Amino acid sequence: MAKILQTAVEKRKAFLITYLLEANASEYDLEQLTGLTLSQLEEEYRDIKETFND
């Protein structure tokens, strides 16, 4: 069960990092993004989505 959860978190982090880099709207580079927690990545993603939706 723990392995499934770990895999899901890794996939979500990979998606968020890819999105943030491709959107080119993040103030972070790849190295900085990989050091962020999932919660921090989600917050950055929400901020950028809100900006694009405005």
Coordinates of N, CA, C and O in Angstrom, one line a residue:
M1 N 0.8 -1.2 0.0 CA 0.0 0.0 0.0 C 0.9 1.3 0.0 O 0.6 2.2 -0.7
A2 N 1.9 1.2 0.8 CA 2.8 2.4 0.9 C 3.5 2.6 -0.4 O 3.7 3.8 -0.8
K3 N 3.8 1.6 -1.1 CA 4.5 1.7 -2.5 C 3.5 2.4 -3.5 O 4.0 3.2 -4.3
I4 N 2.3 2.0 -3.4 CA 1.3 2.6 -4.3 C 1.1 4.1 -4.0 O 1.1 4.9 -5.0
L5 N 1.1 4.5 -2.8 CA 1.0 5.9 -2.4 C 2.2 6.6 -2.8 O 2.2 7.7 -3.4
Q6 N 3.4 6.0 -2.6 CA 4.7 6.7 -3.0 C 4.7 6.9 -4.5 O 5.1 8.0 -5.0
T7 N 4.3 5.9 -5.3 CA 4.3 6.1 -6.7 C 3.3 7.2 -7.2 O 3.6 7.9 -8.0
A8 N 2.1 7.2 -6.5 CA 1.2 8.3 -6.9 C 1.7 9.7 -6.6 O 1.5 10.6 -7.4
V9 N 2.4 9.8 -5.4 CA 3.0 11.1 -5.1 C 4.1 11.5 -6.1 O 4.1 12.6 -6.6
E10 N 4.9 10.5 -6.5 CA 6.0 10.8 -7.4 C 5.4 11.2 -8.8 O 5.9 12.1 -9.4
K11 N 4.3 10.5 -9.2 CA 3.7 10.9 -10.5 C 3.1 12.3 -10.5 O 3.2 13.0 -11.4
R12 N 2.4 12.6 -9.4 CA 1.8 13.9 -9.2 C 2.9 15.0 -9.2 O 2.7 16.0 -9.9
K13 N 4.0 14.8 -8.5 CA 5.1 15.8 -8.4 C 5.7 15.9 -9.8 O 5.9 17.1 -10.3
A14 N 5.8 14.8 -10.6 CA 6.4 14.9 -11.9 C 5.5 15.7 -12.8 O 5.9 16.6 -13.6
F15 N 4.2 15.5 -12.7 CA 3.2 16.2 -13.5 C 3.3 17.7 -13.2 O 3.3 18.6 -14.1
L16 N 3.3 18.1 -11.9 CA 3.3 19.5 -11.5 C 4.6 20.2 -12.0 O 4.5 21.3 -12.5
I17 N 5.7 19.5 -11.8 CA 7.0 20.1 -12.2 C 7.0 20.3 -13.7 O 7.4 21.4 -14.2
T18 N 6.6 19.3 -14.5 CA 6.5 19.5 -15.9 C 5.6 20.6 -16.3 O 5.9 21.4 -17.1
Y19 N 4.4 20.7 -15.7 CA 3.5 21.8 -16.0 C 4.1 23.1 -15.7 O 4.0 24.0 -16.5
L20 N 4.7 23.3 -14.5 CA 5.2 24.6 -14.1 C 6.4 25.0 -15.0 O 6.5 26.2 -15.4
L21 N 7.2 24.0 -15.5 CA 8.3 24.4 -16.4 C 7.8 24.7 -17.8 O 8.3 25.7 -18.4
E22 N 6.8 24.0 -18.3 CA 6.3 24.2 -19.6 C 5.5 25.5 -19.6 O 5.5 26.2 -20.7
A23 N 4.8 25.8 -18.6 CA 4.0 27.1 -18.5 C 5.0 28.3 -18.4 O 4.6 29.4 -18.7
N24 N 6.2 28.0 -18.0 CA 7.2 29.1 -17.9 C 6.7 30.3 -17.1 O 7.1 31.4 -17.3
A25 N 5.9 30.0 -16.1 CA 5.3 31.0 -15.3 C 5.8 30.9 -13.9 O 5.5 31.8 -13.0
S26 N 6.6 29.9 -13.6 CA 7.1 29.7 -12.2 C 8.4 30.5 -12.1 O 9.2 30.6 -13.0
E27 N 8.6 31.0 -10.9 CA 9.9 31.7 -10.6 C 11.0 30.7 -10.2 O 12.1 31.1 -10.1
Y28 N 10.7 29.4 -10.2 CA 11.7 28.4 -9.8 C 12.2 27.7 -11.1 O 11.5 27.6 -12.1
D29 N 13.4 27.2 -11.0 CA 14.0 26.4 -12.0 C 13.8 24.9 -11.7 O 13.3 24.6 -10.6
L30 N 14.3 24.0 -12.5 CA 14.1 22.5 -12.3 C 14.6 22.1 -10.9 O 14.0 21.4 -10.2
E31 N 15.8 22.5 -10.6 CA 16.5 22.1 -9.4 C 15.7 22.5 -8.2 O 15.5 21.8 -7.2
Q32 N 15.2 23.8 -8.2 CA 14.4 24.3 -7.1 C 13.1 23.6 -7.0 O 12.6 23.3 -5.9
L33 N 12.4 23.3 -8.1 CA 11.1 22.6 -8.1 C 11.2 21.2 -7.6 O 10.3 20.8 -6.8
T34 N 12.3 20.5 -7.9 CA 12.4 19.1 -7.4 C 12.6 19.1 -5.9 O 12.4 18.1 -5.3
G35 N 13.1 20.2 -5.3 CA 13.3 20.3 -3.9 C 12.0 20.7 -3.1 O 12.0 20.6 -1.9
L36 N 11.0 21.1 -3.8 CA 9.7 21.5 -3.1 C 8.9 20.3 -2.7 O 9.0 19.2 -3.4
T37 N 8.1 20.4 -1.7 CA 7.2 19.4 -1.3 C 6.0 19.3 -2.2 O 5.8 20.3 -3.0
L38 N 5.2 18.3 -2.2 CA 4.0 18.2 -3.0 C 3.1 19.3 -2.7 O 2.5 19.9 -3.6
S39 N 2.9 19.7 -1.4 CA 2.0 20.8 -1.0 C 2.5 22.1 -1.6 O 1.7 22.9 -2.1
Q40 N 3.8 22.3 -1.6 CA 4.3 23.6 -2.2 C 4.1 23.6 -3.7 O 3.8 24.6 -4.2
L41 N 4.3 22.5 -4.3 CA 4.1 22.4 -5.8 C 2.6 22.6 -6.1 O 2.3 23.3 -7.1
E42 N 1.7 22.1 -5.3 CA 0.3 22.2 -5.5 C -0.1 23.7 -5.4 O -0.9 24.3 -6.1
E43 N 0.5 24.4 -4.4 CA 0.2 25.8 -4.2 C 0.7 26.6 -5.3 O 0.0 27.5 -5.8
E44 N 1.9 26.4 -5.8 CA 2.4 27.1 -7.0 C 1.5 26.8 -8.2 O 1.2 27.8 -9.0
Y45 N 1.1 25.6 -8.4 CA 0.2 25.3 -9.5 C -1.1 26.0 -9.4 O -1.6 26.6 -10.4
R46 N -1.7 26.1 -8.2 CA -3.0 26.8 -8.0 C -2.8 28.3 -8.3 O -3.6 28.9 -9.0
D47 N -1.7 28.9 -7.9 CA -1.4 30.3 -8.1 C -1.3 30.6 -9.6 O -1.9 31.6 -10.1
I48 N -0.6 29.7 -10.3 CA -0.5 30.0 -11.8 C -1.8 29.7 -12.5 O -2.2 30.5 -13.4
K49 N -2.6 28.7 -12.1 CA -3.9 28.5 -12.7 C -4.8 29.7 -12.5 O -5.5 30.1 -13.4
E50 N -4.8 30.2 -11.3 CA -5.6 31.4 -11.0 C -5.2 32.6 -11.8 O -6.1 33.3 -12.3
T51 N -3.9 32.8 -12.0 CA -3.4 33.9 -12.8 C -3.9 33.7 -14.3 O -4.3 34.7 -14.9
F52 N -3.8 32.5 -14.8 CA -4.2 32.2 -16.2 C -5.7 32.4 -16.4 O -6.2 32.7 -17.5
N53 N -6.5 32.1 -15.4 CA -7.9 32.1 -15.5 C -8.5 33.5 -15.3 O -9.6 33.8 -15.6
D54 N -7.7 34.4 -14.8 CA -8.1 35.8 -14.6 C -8.1 36.6 -15.9 O -7.7 36.4 -16.9

